[in-house]
Coordinates of C-alpha atoms in Angstrom, one line a residue:
X1 CA 0.0 0.0 0.0
X2 CA 1.2 3.5 -0.8
X3 CA 1.9 5.9 2.1
X4 CA -1.2 8.0 2.5
X5 CA 1.0 11.1 2.4
X6 CA 1.1 10.7 -1.4
X7 CA -2.7 10.8 -1.8
X8 CA -3.1 13.6 0.8
X9 CA -0.6 15.7 -1.1
X10 CA -2.5 15.0 -4.4
X11 CA -5.8 16.0 -2.8
X12 CA -4.3 19.1 -1.3
X13 CA -3.0 20.2 -4.7
X14 CA -6.2 19.4 -6.4
X15 CA -8.1 21.5 -3.9
X16 CA -5.8 24.4 -4.3
X17 CA -6.1 24.2 -8.1
X18 CA -9.8 24.4 -7.9
X19 CA -9.9 27.2 -5.3
X20 CA -9.2 29.9 -7.9
X21 CA -8.6 33.3 -6.2
X22 CA -10.4 32.3 -3.0
X23 CA -13.9 32.5 -1.6
X24 CA -13.9 36.3 -1.3
X25 CA -13.1 36.8 -5.0
X26 CA -15.5 34.1 -6.1
X27 CA -18.3 35.8 -4.1
X28 CA -17.4 39.1 -5.8
X29 CA -17.6 37.4 -9.2
X30 CA -21.1 36.2 -8.4
X31 CA -22.2 39.6 -7.1
X32 CA -21.4 41.0 -10.5
X33 CA -23.7 38.5 -12.2
X34 CA -20.8 36.4 -13.5
X35 CA -20.1 32.7 -13.0
X36 CA -16.7 31.3 -12.2
X37 CA -14.4 29.7 -14.8
X38 CA -15.3 26.2 -13.6
X39 CA -19.0 26.9 -13.4
X40 CA -18.9 28.0 -17.0
X41 CA -17.1 24.8 -18.0
X42 CA -19.8 22.7 -16.2
X43 CA -22.5 24.4 -18.3
X44 CA -20.6 24.2 -21.6
X45 CA -19.8 20.5 -21.5
X46 CA -21.9 17.5 -21.2
X47 CA -22.2 16.5 -17.6
X48 CA -19.2 14.6 -16.2
X49 CA -17.2 14.6 -19.5
X50 CA -14.7 17.5 -19.0
X51 CA -11.1 16.5 -18.3
X52 CA -8.7 19.3 -17.1
X53 CA -5.1 19.8 -18.4
X54 CA -2.4 21.7 -16.5
X55 CA -4.3 22.3 -13.3
X56 CA -1.1 22.4 -11.2
X57 CA 0.8 24.8 -13.5
X58 CA 2.0 28.1 -11.9
X59 CA 3.7 31.2 -13.2
X60 CA 7.4 31.0 -13.5
X61 CA 7.9 34.8 -13.5
X62 CA 10.5 35.9 -11.1
X63 CA 8.7 39.3 -10.8
X64 CA 5.5 37.7 -9.5
X65 CA 5.3 37.3 -5.7
X66 CA 5.0 33.8 -4.4
X67 CA 1.5 34.4 -3.0
X68 CA 0.3 35.2 -6.6
X69 CA 1.7 32.0 -8.1
X70 CA -1.6 30.3 -7.9
X71 CA -2.2 26.8 -9.3
X72 CA -3.8 26.9 -12.8
X73 CA -2.4 30.5 -13.3
X74 CA -5.8 31.9 -14.0
X75 CA -7.1 29.7 -16.7
X76 CA -8.9 26.3 -16.8
X77 CA -8.0 24.2 -19.9
X78 CA -9.0 20.8 -21.1
X79 CA -11.4 18.7 -23.2
X80 CA -14.7 16.9 -23.1
X81 CA -17.9 16.3 -24.9
X82 CA -20.5 18.8 -26.1
X83 CA -23.6 17.3 -27.6
X84 CA -21.7 14.0 -27.5
X85 CA -18.7 15.3 -29.6
X86 CA -15.2 16.2 -28.6
X87 CA -14.4 19.9 -28.0
X88 CA -11.4 21.6 -26.4
X89 CA -11.7 24.7 -24.3
X90 CA -10.0 27.3 -22.2
X91 CA -11.8 29.3 -19.6
X92 CA -10.1 32.4 -18.0
X93 CA -10.5 32.8 -14.2
X94 CA -11.0 36.5 -13.3
X95 CA -10.6 35.6 -9.6
X96 CA -6.9 35.0 -10.2
X97 CA -5.0 38.2 -11.1
X98 CA -8.0 39.5 -12.9
X99 CA -7.8 36.8 -15.5
X100 CA -4.7 38.5 -16.9
X101 CA -2.5 36.6 -19.3
X102 CA 1.0 35.6 -18.2
X103 CA 3.5 33.2 -19.8
X104 CA 2.2 30.0 -18.1
X105 CA -1.4 31.1 -18.7
X106 CA -0.7 31.5 -22.4
X107 CA 1.2 28.3 -22.7
X108 CA -1.7 26.4 -21.2
X109 CA -4.1 27.9 -23.8
X110 CA -1.6 27.2 -26.6
X111 CA -1.2 23.6 -25.5
X112 CA -5.0 23.0 -25.6
X113 CA -5.2 24.8 -29.0
X114 CA -2.5 22.5 -30.4
X115 CA -4.4 19.5 -29.1
X116 CA -7.6 20.7 -30.7
X117 CA -6.0 21.1 -34.1
X118 CA -4.2 17.8 -33.9
X119 CA -7.4 16.1 -32.8
X120 CA -9.4 18.0 -35.5
X121 CA -12.0 19.1 -33.0
X122 CA -13.5 22.6 -32.3
X123 CA -11.9 25.0 -29.8
X124 CA -13.9 27.3 -27.5
X125 CA -12.2 30.1 -25.5
X126 CA -14.1 31.8 -22.7
X127 CA -12.6 35.2 -22.2
X128 CA -12.8 37.0 -18.8
X129 CA -9.5 38.9 -18.2
X130 CA -7.9 42.3 -18.0
X131 CA -5.4 41.8 -20.7
X132 CA -1.6 41.3 -20.5
X133 CA -0.2 40.7 -17.0
X134 CA 1.9 43.8 -16.4
X135 CA 4.3 42.0 -13.9
X136 CA 5.4 39.6 -16.7
X137 CA 6.2 42.3 -19.3
X138 CA 7.2 41.0 -22.7
X139 CA 6.6 37.4 -21.7
X140 CA 2.9 38.2 -21.5
X141 CA 2.9 39.9 -24.9
X142 CA 4.8 37.0 -26.4
X143 CA 2.1 34.7 -25.0
X144 CA -0.5 36.6 -27.1
X145 CA 1.5 36.2 -30.3
X146 CA 1.5 32.4 -29.7
X147 CA -2.3 32.4 -29.4
X148 CA -2.8 34.6 -32.4
X149 CA -0.6 32.3 -34.6
X150 CA -2.5 29.2 -33.6
X151 CA -5.9 31.0 -34.2
X152 CA -4.7 31.8 -37.7
X153 CA -3.2 28.3 -38.5
X154 CA -6.4 26.6 -37.2
X155 CA -8.7 29.0 -39.2
X156 CA -10.7 27.0 -41.8
X157 CA -9.6 23.7 -40.3
X158 CA -11.5 23.5 -37.0
X159 CA -14.4 25.8 -35.8
X160 CA -13.1 28.3 -33.3
X161 CA -15.6 30.1 -31.0
X162 CA -14.9 32.9 -28.5
X163 CA -17.1 33.7 -25.6
X164 CA -16.7 37.1 -23.9
X165 CA -18.0 36.9 -20.4
X166 CA -16.2 39.8 -18.8
X167 CA -13.5 42.3 -19.9
X168 CA -11.5 41.5 -23.0
X169 CA -9.1 44.4 -23.4
X170 CA -6.1 45.4 -25.4
X171 CA -4.3 42.7 -27.4
X172 CA -6.6 40.1 -25.9
X173 CA -9.3 41.3 -28.4
X174 CA -7.5 40.1 -31.4
X175 CA -7.7 36.4 -30.7
X176 CA -11.5 36.5 -30.7
X177 CA -11.4 38.7 -33.8
X178 CA -9.6 35.9 -35.7
X179 CA -12.0 33.2 -34.6
X180 CA -15.2 32.2 -36.4
X181 CA -17.9 33.4 -33.9
X182 CA -18.0 35.7 -30.9
X183 CA -20.6 35.4 -28.1
X184 CA -21.2 38.2 -25.6
X185 CA -23.6 38.9 -22.7
X186 CA -25.7 42.0 -22.4
X187 CA -24.4 43.4 -19.1
X188 CA -21.0 41.9 -18.3
X189 CA -19.1 41.7 -21.6
X190 CA -16.7 44.4 -22.8
X191 CA -14.2 44.4 -25.7
X192 CA -12.0 47.3 -26.4
X193 CA -8.4 47.9 -27.6
X194 CA -8.0 51.0 -25.4
X195 CA -9.9 51.5 -22.1
X196 CA -12.0 54.5 -21.1
X197 CA -9.1 56.1 -19.3
X198 CA -6.9 56.1 -22.3
X199 CA -9.7 57.4 -24.5
X200 CA -10.3 60.3 -22.1
X201 CA -6.6 61.1 -21.9
X202 CA -6.2 61.2 -25.6
X203 CA -9.5 62.6 -26.8
X204 CA -10.9 64.3 -23.6
X205 CA -14.0 62.1 -24.3
X206 CA -15.7 60.6 -21.2
X207 CA -17.1 57.2 -22.0
X208 CA -18.1 54.1 -20.0
X209 CA -16.8 50.6 -20.7
X210 CA -20.3 49.6 -22.1
X211 CA -20.4 52.6 -24.4
X212 CA -16.9 51.9 -25.6
X213 CA -17.2 48.2 -26.2
X214 CA -20.2 46.6 -24.6
X215 CA -22.4 43.9 -26.3
X216 CA -24.8 46.5 -27.6
X217 CA -22.1 48.3 -29.5
X218 CA -20.5 45.2 -30.9
X219 CA -23.8 43.5 -31.9
X220 CA -25.3 46.7 -33.5
X221 CA -22.6 49.0 -34.7
X222 CA -19.1 47.4 -35.0
X223 CA -20.3 43.9 -36.1
X224 CA -17.7 42.3 -33.9
X225 CA -20.2 40.1 -32.0
X226 CA -22.3 37.4 -33.6
X227 CA -24.5 36.4 -30.7
X228 CA -25.7 38.2 -27.6
X229 CA -27.4 36.7 -24.6
X230 CA -28.7 37.9 -21.3
X231 CA -26.3 36.1 -19.0
X232 CA -23.5 33.5 -18.8
X233 CA -25.8 30.5 -18.7
X234 CA -27.8 31.5 -21.7
X235 CA -24.7 32.4 -23.6
X236 CA -23.0 29.1 -23.0
X237 CA -26.1 27.2 -23.9
X238 CA -26.1 29.3 -27.1
X239 CA -22.6 28.0 -27.9
X240 CA -23.8 24.4 -27.4
X241 CA -26.7 25.1 -29.8
X242 CA -24.4 26.6 -32.5
X243 CA -22.1 23.5 -32.4
X244 CA -25.1 21.4 -33.4
X245 CA -24.9 23.0 -36.8
X246 CA -21.2 22.7 -37.3
X247 CA -18.9 19.8 -38.3
X248 CA -15.9 18.9 -36.2
X249 CA -13.5 20.0 -38.9
X250 CA -13.1 20.9 -42.6
X251 CA -12.8 17.2 -43.5
X252 CA -16.4 16.4 -42.3
X253 CA -19.9 17.6 -43.0
X254 CA -22.4 18.7 -40.4
X255 CA -24.4 15.9 -38.8
X256 CA -27.9 15.2 -40.1
X257 CA -30.7 15.0 -37.5
X258 CA -34.3 14.1 -37.4
X259 CA -36.4 17.2 -37.5
X260 CA -40.0 18.3 -37.7
X261 CA -40.9 18.9 -41.3
X262 CA -43.9 21.2 -42.2
X263 CA -44.0 22.5 -45.7
X264 CA -45.6 26.0 -45.7
X265 CA -44.1 27.1 -49.0
X266 CA -47.5 28.1 -50.4
X267 CA -47.5 30.9 -47.9
X268 CA -44.7 32.6 -49.8
X269 CA -47.3 34.0 -52.2
X270 CA -49.0 35.8 -49.2
X271 CA -45.7 36.9 -47.6
X272 CA -44.1 38.6 -50.7
X273 CA -46.1 41.5 -52.1
X274 CA -46.2 41.8 -55.9
X275 CA -46.1 45.6 -55.3
X276 CA -42.3 46.0 -55.4
X277 CA -42.5 49.1 -53.2
X278 CA -43.8 47.2 -50.3
X279 CA -41.5 45.4 -47.9
X280 CA -41.7 42.1 -46.1
X281 CA -39.7 40.1 -43.6
X282 CA -37.5 37.5 -45.4
X283 CA -37.4 35.5 -42.2
X284 CA -41.0 34.5 -42.8
X285 CA -39.9 33.2 -46.2
X286 CA -37.1 31.2 -44.7
X287 CA -39.4 29.7 -42.0
X288 CA -42.0 28.7 -44.6
X289 CA -39.8 26.0 -45.9
X290 CA -37.1 25.4 -43.3
X291 CA -37.5 22.5 -40.9
X292 CA -39.6 23.7 -38.0
X293 CA -37.7 26.0 -35.5
X294 CA -34.4 25.1 -37.2
X295 CA -33.3 28.6 -38.4
X296 CA -30.5 30.1 -36.3
X297 CA -29.8 33.7 -37.3
X298 CA -26.2 35.0 -37.0
X299 CA -25.6 38.7 -36.3
X300 CA -29.3 39.6 -36.2
X301 CA -28.7 43.2 -35.1
X302 CA -25.9 44.2 -37.5
X303 CA -26.3 45.2 -41.1
X304 CA -30.0 44.3 -41.0
X305 CA -30.4 44.6 -44.8
X306 CA -28.9 41.2 -45.1
X307 CA -29.9 38.1 -43.1
X308 CA -27.4 35.2 -42.5
X309 CA -27.8 32.1 -40.5
X310 CA -28.1 28.3 -40.4
X311 CA -31.2 26.2 -41.0
X312 CA -32.0 22.6 -41.7
X313 CA -33.8 21.2 -44.7
X314 CA -34.9 17.5 -44.2
X315 CA -32.5 17.5 -41.3
X316 CA -29.5 18.7 -43.3
X317 CA -27.7 21.9 -42.4
X318 CA -27.6 24.8 -44.9
X319 CA -26.1 28.3 -44.6
X320 CA -28.6 31.0 -45.7
X321 CA -27.8 34.4 -47.1
X322 CA -30.9 36.6 -47.8
X323 CA -31.6 40.2 -48.7
X324 CA -33.9 41.7 -46.1
X325 CA -36.4 44.2 -47.8
X326 CA -37.5 45.5 -44.4
X327 CA -34.2 47.4 -44.1
X328 CA -32.7 49.6 -46.9
X329 CA -34.9 47.7 -49.3
X330 CA -32.4 44.8 -49.0
X331 CA -29.7 46.7 -50.8
X332 CA -26.0 45.9 -50.3
X333 CA -23.9 48.4 -48.4
X334 CA -20.4 48.2 -46.9
X335 CA -21.5 46.4 -43.7
X336 CA -23.9 44.0 -45.4
X337 CA -21.2 43.0 -47.9
X338 CA -18.7 42.2 -45.1
X339 CA -21.3 40.3 -43.1
X340 CA -22.5 38.1 -46.0
X341 CA -19.0 37.5 -47.5
X342 CA -17.5 36.3 -44.2
X343 CA -20.4 34.0 -43.6
X344 CA -20.1 32.5 -47.2
X345 CA -16.4 31.8 -46.6
X346 CA -17.1 30.1 -43.3
X347 CA -19.7 27.9 -44.9
X348 CA -17.3 27.0 -47.7
X349 CA -14.5 26.2 -45.2
X350 CA -16.7 23.7 -43.4
X351 CA -18.7 22.0 -46.1
X352 CA -22.0 23.7 -45.5
X353 CA -24.1 24.2 -48.6
X354 CA -25.3 27.7 -49.2
X355 CA -28.8 28.9 -50.1
X356 CA -29.2 32.5 -51.4
X357 CA -32.5 34.2 -51.3
X358 CA -32.4 37.2 -53.5
X359 CA -34.4 40.4 -53.5
X360 CA -32.0 43.2 -54.1
X361 CA -32.4 46.6 -55.8
X362 CA -28.6 47.1 -56.1
X363 CA -25.6 48.3 -54.2
X364 CA -26.4 51.2 -51.9
X365 CA -25.7 54.5 -53.7
X366 CA -24.3 57.8 -52.3
X367 CA -21.1 59.5 -51.4
X368 CA -21.0 58.0 -47.9
X369 CA -20.9 54.5 -49.3
X370 CA -18.4 55.4 -52.0
X371 CA -16.1 57.1 -49.5
X372 CA -16.4 54.2 -47.1
X373 CA -15.2 51.8 -49.8
X374 CA -18.3 50.1 -51.2
X375 CA -16.2 49.1 -54.2
X376 CA -13.7 47.3 -52.1
X377 CA -16.2 45.9 -49.6
X378 CA -18.7 44.9 -52.3
X379 CA -16.1 43.0 -54.1
X380 CA -15.6 40.8 -51.1
X381 CA -19.0 39.2 -51.7
X382 CA -18.3 38.6 -55.4
X383 CA -15.0 37.0 -54.4
X384 CA -16.5 34.9 -51.6
X385 CA -19.2 33.4 -53.8
X386 CA -17.0 32.8 -56.8
X387 CA -14.4 31.1 -54.6
X388 CA -16.8 28.8 -52.7
X389 CA -16.9 25.2 -54.0
X390 CA -19.8 23.9 -51.8
X391 CA -23.2 23.4 -53.3
X392 CA -24.7 26.8 -54.0
X393 CA -28.4 27.3 -54.9
X394 CA -30.1 30.7 -55.5
X395 CA -33.8 31.5 -55.4
X396 CA -34.7 34.9 -56.8
X397 CA -37.7 36.1 -54.8
X398 CA -38.4 39.4 -56.5
X399 CA -35.8 42.1 -57.5
X400 CA -32.4 41.2 -58.9
X401 CA -30.9 44.4 -60.2
X402 CA -27.5 45.5 -61.4
X403 CA -24.2 44.5 -59.9
X404 CA -25.9 43.3 -56.7
X405 CA -27.8 40.7 -58.8
X406 CA -24.4 39.3 -59.8
X407 CA -23.0 39.5 -56.3
X408 CA -25.9 37.5 -54.8
X409 CA -24.7 34.2 -56.3
X410 CA -25.7 34.5 -59.9
X411 CA -25.3 31.7 -62.4
X412 CA -22.0 32.7 -63.9
X413 CA -20.6 33.6 -60.5
X414 CA -20.9 29.8 -59.7
X415 CA -24.4 29.0 -58.6
X416 CA -25.2 25.4 -59.3
X417 CA -28.9 26.0 -59.6
X418 CA -30.8 29.3 -59.9
X419 CA -34.6 29.3 -59.4
X420 CA -36.9 32.2 -59.6
X421 CA -40.5 33.0 -58.5
X422 CA -42.9 34.1 -61.3
X423 CA -42.8 37.7 -60.0
X424 CA -39.0 37.9 -60.2
X425 CA -37.4 40.7 -62.2
X426 CA -33.8 40.6 -63.5
X427 CA -32.3 43.7 -65.0
X428 CA -29.7 46.4 -64.9
X429 CA -32.1 48.5 -62.9
X430 CA -35.8 48.8 -62.1
X431 CA -38.3 49.9 -64.8
X432 CA -38.9 53.4 -63.5
X433 CA -35.2 54.3 -63.4
X434 CA -34.6 52.7 -66.8
X435 CA -37.5 54.5 -68.5
X436 CA -36.4 57.8 -67.0
X437 CA -33.0 57.4 -68.6
X438 CA -33.9 55.8 -71.9
X439 CA -37.0 57.9 -72.7
X440 CA -36.4 61.2 -70.9
X441 CA -36.7 63.3 -74.0
X442 CA -39.9 61.5 -75.2
X443 CA -41.5 61.9 -71.7
X444 CA -40.5 65.6 -71.5
X445 CA -42.0 66.3 -74.9
X446 CA -45.3 64.6 -74.2
X447 CA -48.4 66.6 -73.4
X448 CA -49.5 63.9 -71.0
X449 CA -46.1 63.1 -69.6
X450 CA -47.2 61.0 -66.6
X451 CA -49.4 58.7 -68.8
X452 CA -46.7 58.2 -71.3
X453 CA -44.2 57.4 -68.6
X454 CA -46.5 54.8 -67.0
X455 CA -47.1 53.2 -70.4
X456 CA -43.4 53.0 -71.1
X457 CA -42.8 51.5 -67.6
X458 CA -45.4 48.8 -68.3
X459 CA -43.8 48.0 -71.7
X460 CA -40.3 47.8 -70.2
X461 CA -41.5 45.4 -67.5
X462 CA -43.2 43.2 -70.1
X463 CA -40.3 43.2 -72.5
X464 CA -37.3 43.1 -70.1
X465 CA -38.1 42.3 -66.5
X466 CA -39.9 39.0 -66.4
X467 CA -38.0 35.9 -65.4
X468 CA -38.7 33.9 -68.6
X469 CA -36.3 36.0 -70.6
X470 CA -33.5 35.1 -68.2
X471 CA -34.6 31.5 -68.3
X472 CA -34.5 31.4 -72.1
X473 CA -30.9 32.6 -72.0
X474 CA -29.8 30.1 -69.3
X475 CA -29.4 32.6 -66.4
X476 CA -32.3 30.9 -64.5
X477 CA -32.7 27.1 -64.5
X478 CA -36.4 27.1 -63.6
X479 CA -39.2 29.4 -62.7
X480 CA -41.1 27.8 -59.9
X481 CA -44.4 28.5 -58.1
X482 CA -44.3 29.2 -54.4
X483 CA -45.8 25.9 -53.3
X484 CA -42.9 24.1 -55.0
X485 CA -40.1 26.0 -53.3
X486 CA -39.3 23.5 -50.6
X487 CA -39.5 20.5 -52.9
X488 CA -37.2 22.1 -55.5
X489 CA -34.7 23.3 -52.9
X490 CA -34.6 19.9 -51.2
X491 CA -34.1 18.0 -54.4
X492 CA -31.4 20.4 -55.7
X493 CA -29.3 20.1 -52.5
X494 CA -29.8 16.4 -52.4
X495 CA -28.5 16.0 -55.9
X496 CA -25.6 18.3 -55.1
X497 CA -24.5 16.5 -51.9
X498 CA -21.6 14.8 -53.5
X499 CA -20.4 17.8 -55.6
X500 CA -16.7 18.1 -56.1
X501 CA -15.2 21.2 -57.7
X502 CA -11.6 21.0 -59.0
X503 CA -9.6 24.2 -58.9
X504 CA -6.0 25.2 -59.8
X505 CA -3.6 24.9 -57.0
X506 CA -2.7 28.1 -55.2
X507 CA -1.4 29.1 -51.8
X508 CA -4.5 31.3 -51.3
X509 CA -6.4 34.0 -53.0
X510 CA -6.0 37.7 -52.4
X511 CA -9.5 38.7 -51.3
X512 CA -9.9 42.5 -51.2
X513 CA -9.8 42.9 -47.5

């Protein structure tokens, strides 16, 4: 029998590693509406499956007092099962040195990131820290560079998810920015490069952490956050839900599941007005044919003129990109182009077929958009669709005008199938604008100018805008009635499920970032 001293020492160390910064700091964490690092791990992973790595590691910095060299060094790392599948994770512990990142802390995160990539399994990082540990100087900064490098090398190979459940300041922000999805909570999350004190010192502007980089700012204005929830528990359950739609890595496809199927495609005729000046909610169109309650919207509060998200069709995962006529008539602007193109590239990385629902009047005009780089940003969407090799199907719901028609996965941009509803219009621009340009002299000279203009608009629509002209020329594969939408989409994606697209070898493309 072993001397009981061995086991006593093990239990002592284990208890110390799980104590974090002590009861007082844990209580303070709870008083702020935040869970501890370990409580978060317990919610994220299937019960009893998490296995910790590096629990006894401490900082090796000579500048750190002995009483601050706490087991675990302020981060819990390890692996377990989420929805029955392997996932690796790191969870920063704010009760230990404010969750700041030191050398040992960074090495623990890097180790588990390496294991995730080698195991071809997703990686989740829960951020709750004040940035680089000042006492460790350049060693702390070097730790960030190791994390950033691994984020970059793993990009497009395994899904990477960042969860911001407290402060994420300075250089710490750039790791989440490289990952695929960022989750935040409404009251306790902040992300900013320079804190309020620095902002005030430099600009004389007084601003709170929430105003500078809270969840509201990043979900509505900056577009940094993809999902926002009310508290830690709801946020982590949101991560679990997202992972149901994702494959383990870029060599696999998402898992098919049994879902409730109700075909309400016929309702599309009631949802979409044939008066092109009237708007509608494209989410209603999506939910009319998607498997029941399967649509998961991404970035719902940012660039609302485009909707992106995941859905299931007969239990199979699709990525959806849709113009939203309720906002800016569904036109493409700088932010919408960025939002849609990054999502298209994510889906292409991880073998998720893409469904595009098109109702677009064009790229957003105006000096503001031009000066903000609509040419450069708009080109990202063209690049993303043309580059993607996954199955791509487009359904033109109503308007498909100008360069935006091309950008929304047109036939020659690489769409495998293009369907259109009978009311769809494909043209350089709408009838009113076209007539005003083409017939301006004739209209100006007419005694009954308004009547002549309306007659010319009607003639233009009949001659140029109906979908059958595009179908005759091969730009549309089929004009379908609303009640057949789900059937046609299901069949199309089923026949494309084994699609393989050969491309010339290249190191990578040069997308217009």
